[in-house]
Amino acid sequence: MNLNSSLLNNNKNRLSRILHEDTDASKQISQELINLLPTGKLQPIVIVCIGTDRSTGDSLGPLVGTLLNEKTEDGASSFHVYGTLDNPIHAMNLQEKLNEINKIHTNPFIVGIDACLGKLKSVGIVQIGQGPVKPGAGVNKDLPSVGNAHITGIVNVSGFMEFMVLQNTRLNLVLKMAKTIAEGIYEAQNHYPVKPTFTPFSWSFKQEKTL
């Protein structure tokens, strides 16, 4: 959980803000994500969903991970998803999980998914942009930054007794936002070119008969 959404942004990074209730919200998320992903090279895309189901407000990440896995049960996904309700990635195991991911995947492009708190008028906004997410920054936890890019959802209001705010965040809102984000990521992986665009060279060999 990143409790301060302003920590994600700086003047050098583009940050898109999408209302999860927009009719084309998932399509906007998909396009923004594709624009951030690497082009011209084959690099594994890893989605790291951060959070825990022990706090309603902080369950956005693992809900996204679970919904993505349900959409790709046939194993056809080209993105690698970590962090679900069954196997969450949170403050206690974050560094360990990141170490595992970097052992499994060579030079991965990581997209960090997390919930955050913000201004009242921003609740329900999905933010997507360059650079990492910083879990735990709002509660002074020294956790590693996550991601070459990030997607965060503003689930409630910051500024006072954030822990209690998280505990009392409406699950209905968090689930709706998670569905929108998961659909956007799913659409992005279906359109992202994970294979070389050139046509592989093929040739046939005729066995010559010898006398």
Short mmCIF file of C-alpha atoms in Angstrom, two decimals:
data_model
loop_
_atom_site.label_atom_id
_atom_site.label_comp_id
_atom_site.label_asym_id
_atom_site.label_seq_id
_atom_site.Cartn_x
_atom_site.Cartn_y
_atom_site.Cartn_z
CA MET A 1 0.00 0.00 0.00
CA ASN A 2 1.37 3.38 -1.02
CA LEU A 3 -0.47 5.86 1.17
CA ASN A 4 0.68 8.95 -0.69
CA SER A 5 -0.14 8.98 -4.39
CA SER A 6 1.98 12.11 -4.96
CA LEU A 7 5.11 10.08 -4.25
CA LEU A 8 4.61 8.31 -7.56
CA ASN A 9 4.84 11.35 -9.74
CA ASN A 10 7.58 13.71 -10.80
CA ASN A 11 8.00 16.16 -13.64
CA LYS A 12 9.95 13.69 -15.76
CA ASN A 13 7.35 10.95 -15.72
CA ARG A 14 4.07 10.88 -17.52
CA LEU A 15 1.18 9.91 -15.26
CA SER A 16 -2.25 9.10 -16.68
CA ARG A 17 -5.33 9.21 -14.48
CA ILE A 18 -8.36 7.16 -15.48
CA LEU A 19 -11.70 6.99 -13.66
CA HIS A 20 -12.52 3.32 -13.17
CA GLU A 21 -16.20 3.96 -13.94
CA ASP A 22 -15.52 5.32 -17.43
CA THR A 23 -17.10 3.10 -20.06
CA ASP A 24 -13.77 2.65 -21.81
CA ALA A 25 -11.58 2.64 -18.69
CA SER A 26 -10.10 -0.81 -19.31
CA LYS A 27 -9.29 0.13 -22.91
CA GLN A 28 -7.56 3.31 -21.74
CA ILE A 29 -5.52 1.32 -19.21
CA SER A 30 -4.60 -1.20 -21.90
CA GLN A 31 -3.38 1.48 -24.30
CA GLU A 32 -1.44 3.38 -21.65
CA LEU A 33 0.24 0.17 -20.49
CA ILE A 34 1.21 -0.85 -24.03
CA ASN A 35 2.75 2.60 -24.51
CA LEU A 36 4.94 2.02 -21.46
CA LEU A 37 6.08 -1.51 -22.31
CA PRO A 38 9.44 -2.05 -24.04
CA THR A 39 9.49 -2.25 -27.82
CA GLY A 40 11.99 -3.75 -30.21
CA LYS A 41 13.28 -6.40 -27.83
CA LEU A 42 12.00 -9.56 -26.24
CA GLN A 43 11.84 -8.81 -22.53
CA PRO A 44 9.67 -10.76 -20.07
CA ILE A 45 6.75 -8.70 -18.77
CA VAL A 46 6.14 -9.33 -15.07
CA ILE A 47 3.09 -8.03 -13.21
CA VAL A 48 3.77 -7.72 -9.46
CA CYS A 49 0.55 -7.22 -7.49
CA ILE A 50 1.26 -5.88 -4.00
CA GLY A 51 -1.06 -5.99 -1.00
CA THR A 52 -2.89 -8.22 1.43
CA ASP A 53 -6.43 -9.50 1.89
CA ARG A 54 -6.15 -8.76 5.62
CA SER A 55 -7.01 -5.12 4.87
CA THR A 56 -9.89 -4.26 2.55
CA GLY A 57 -8.24 -1.16 1.16
CA ASP A 58 -4.94 -2.95 0.62
CA SER A 59 -6.49 -5.90 -1.23
CA LEU A 60 -6.51 -4.20 -4.65
CA GLY A 61 -3.20 -5.74 -5.76
CA PRO A 62 -3.92 -9.39 -4.89
CA LEU A 63 -7.45 -9.06 -6.30
CA VAL A 64 -5.96 -7.92 -9.62
CA GLY A 65 -3.52 -10.84 -9.58
CA THR A 66 -6.27 -13.35 -8.83
CA LEU A 67 -8.58 -11.98 -11.54
CA LEU A 68 -5.74 -12.08 -14.10
CA ASN A 69 -4.96 -15.70 -13.25
CA GLU A 70 -8.62 -16.61 -13.63
CA LYS A 71 -8.67 -15.03 -17.08
CA THR A 72 -5.64 -17.06 -18.18
CA GLU A 73 -6.28 -20.45 -16.61
CA ASP A 74 -5.34 -22.13 -19.89
CA GLY A 75 -1.76 -20.92 -19.40
CA ALA A 76 -1.79 -18.87 -22.61
CA SER A 77 -0.77 -15.63 -20.88
CA SER A 78 2.31 -13.85 -22.20
CA PHE A 79 2.61 -11.80 -18.99
CA HIS A 80 3.87 -13.35 -15.76
CA VAL A 81 1.68 -12.52 -12.76
CA TYR A 82 2.82 -12.59 -9.12
CA GLY A 83 0.74 -11.69 -6.07
CA THR A 84 -2.73 -13.18 -5.55
CA LEU A 85 -5.18 -13.74 -2.73
CA ASP A 86 -3.75 -17.25 -2.31
CA ASN A 87 -0.13 -16.13 -2.49
CA PRO A 88 0.06 -12.40 -1.68
CA ILE A 89 3.11 -10.16 -1.93
CA HIS A 90 3.26 -7.79 1.04
CA ALA A 91 5.66 -5.97 3.36
CA MET A 92 6.90 -9.15 5.05
CA ASN A 93 7.92 -11.01 1.87
CA LEU A 94 8.35 -8.29 -0.76
CA GLN A 95 12.14 -8.40 -1.04
CA GLU A 96 12.15 -12.21 -1.07
CA LYS A 97 9.58 -12.31 -3.87
CA LEU A 98 11.47 -9.73 -5.93
CA ASN A 99 14.64 -11.80 -5.55
CA GLU A 100 12.78 -14.90 -6.76
CA ILE A 101 11.34 -13.04 -9.75
CA ASN A 102 14.77 -11.81 -10.82
CA LYS A 103 16.16 -15.35 -10.57
CA ILE A 104 13.35 -16.79 -12.70
CA HIS A 105 13.26 -14.04 -15.35
CA THR A 106 16.22 -12.46 -17.10
CA ASN A 107 16.04 -8.67 -17.17
CA PRO A 108 12.27 -8.50 -16.56
CA PHE A 109 10.18 -5.42 -17.22
CA ILE A 110 8.16 -5.17 -14.02
CA VAL A 111 4.81 -3.43 -13.64
CA GLY A 112 3.98 -2.78 -9.98
CA ILE A 113 0.31 -2.85 -8.98
CA ASP A 114 -0.72 -1.33 -5.65
CA ALA A 115 -3.45 0.59 -3.84
CA CYS A 116 -2.96 4.10 -2.51
CA LEU A 117 -4.80 6.85 -0.68
CA GLY A 118 -5.32 10.34 -2.05
CA LYS A 119 -7.62 13.34 -2.16
CA LEU A 120 -11.37 12.82 -1.79
CA LYS A 121 -12.04 13.92 -5.37
CA SER A 122 -9.48 11.36 -6.63
CA VAL A 123 -11.00 8.27 -5.02
CA GLY A 124 -11.78 5.75 -7.76
CA ILE A 125 -8.99 6.98 -10.03
CA VAL A 126 -6.53 4.53 -11.59
CA GLN A 127 -3.07 5.98 -12.13
CA ILE A 128 -0.64 4.50 -14.63
CA GLY A 129 2.81 5.77 -15.46
CA GLN A 130 6.55 5.31 -15.74
CA GLY A 131 8.72 4.49 -12.77
CA PRO A 132 8.25 2.34 -9.70
CA VAL A 133 5.68 2.25 -6.96
CA LYS A 134 7.01 2.70 -3.43
CA PRO A 135 5.05 0.40 -1.09
CA GLY A 136 4.79 1.51 2.52
CA ALA A 137 6.08 5.03 1.87
CA GLY A 138 3.11 6.61 3.63
CA VAL A 139 3.74 4.70 6.87
CA ASN A 140 7.53 5.15 6.88
CA LYS A 141 8.31 1.53 6.05
CA ASP A 142 11.64 0.95 4.34
CA LEU A 143 10.50 -1.26 1.47
CA PRO A 144 12.06 -1.61 -1.98
CA SER A 145 10.61 0.27 -4.91
CA VAL A 146 8.84 -1.98 -7.39
CA GLY A 147 8.59 -1.73 -11.13
CA ASN A 148 9.75 -0.08 -14.31
CA ALA A 149 6.15 1.13 -14.55
CA HIS A 150 3.23 1.19 -12.14
CA ILE A 151 -0.54 1.03 -11.92
CA THR A 152 -2.11 2.29 -8.71
CA GLY A 153 -5.70 2.69 -7.60
CA ILE A 154 -6.77 5.43 -5.19
CA VAL A 155 -9.13 3.55 -2.91
CA ASN A 156 -9.76 6.05 -0.12
CA VAL A 157 -8.80 9.38 1.45
CA SER A 158 -5.39 10.06 2.99
CA GLY A 159 -4.38 12.37 5.80
CA PHE A 160 -5.64 10.93 9.06
CA MET A 161 -5.41 7.49 10.71
CA GLU A 162 -4.59 5.80 7.42
CA PHE A 163 -4.54 2.31 8.93
CA MET A 164 -8.16 2.67 10.03
CA VAL A 165 -9.09 4.20 6.70
CA LEU A 166 -7.72 1.13 4.92
CA GLN A 167 -9.60 -1.21 7.22
CA ASN A 168 -12.87 0.63 6.52
CA THR A 169 -12.51 0.98 2.75
CA ARG A 170 -15.48 -0.40 0.84
CA LEU A 171 -14.76 -3.76 -0.76
CA ASN A 172 -17.28 -2.94 -3.49
CA LEU A 173 -15.11 -0.07 -4.74
CA VAL A 174 -11.87 -2.04 -4.48
CA LEU A 175 -13.34 -5.00 -6.38
CA LYS A 176 -14.72 -2.79 -9.16
CA MET A 177 -11.35 -1.09 -9.56
CA ALA A 178 -9.55 -4.43 -9.54
CA LYS A 179 -11.82 -5.77 -12.30
CA THR A 180 -11.18 -2.70 -14.44
CA ILE A 181 -7.40 -2.89 -13.97
CA ALA A 182 -7.30 -6.65 -14.59
CA GLU A 183 -9.34 -6.28 -17.78
CA GLY A 184 -7.02 -3.52 -18.98
CA ILE A 185 -3.91 -5.62 -18.36
CA TYR A 186 -5.55 -8.63 -20.02
CA GLU A 187 -6.36 -6.58 -23.11
CA ALA A 188 -2.81 -5.22 -23.18
CA GLN A 189 -1.24 -8.68 -23.15
CA ASN A 190 -3.49 -9.73 -26.05
CA HIS A 191 -2.25 -6.83 -28.16
CA TYR A 192 1.34 -6.54 -27.01
CA PRO A 193 3.79 -7.96 -29.59
CA VAL A 194 5.69 -10.60 -27.67
CA LYS A 195 7.08 -12.32 -30.74
CA PRO A 196 9.43 -10.97 -33.42
CA THR A 197 7.56 -9.22 -36.21
CA PHE A 198 9.74 -10.73 -38.95
CA THR A 199 8.78 -13.95 -40.69
CA PRO A 200 11.10 -16.80 -39.67
CA PHE A 201 13.24 -18.11 -42.53
CA SER A 202 12.08 -21.53 -43.63
CA TRP A 203 13.47 -23.89 -46.20
CA SER A 204 12.91 -27.45 -47.37
CA PHE A 205 15.44 -30.11 -48.01
CA LYS A 206 15.02 -32.69 -50.74
CA GLN A 207 17.03 -35.76 -50.16
CA GLU A 208 18.94 -36.63 -53.29
CA LYS A 209 18.93 -40.18 -54.44
CA THR A 210 22.31 -41.66 -55.08
CA LEU A 211 23.03 -44.34 -57.61
#
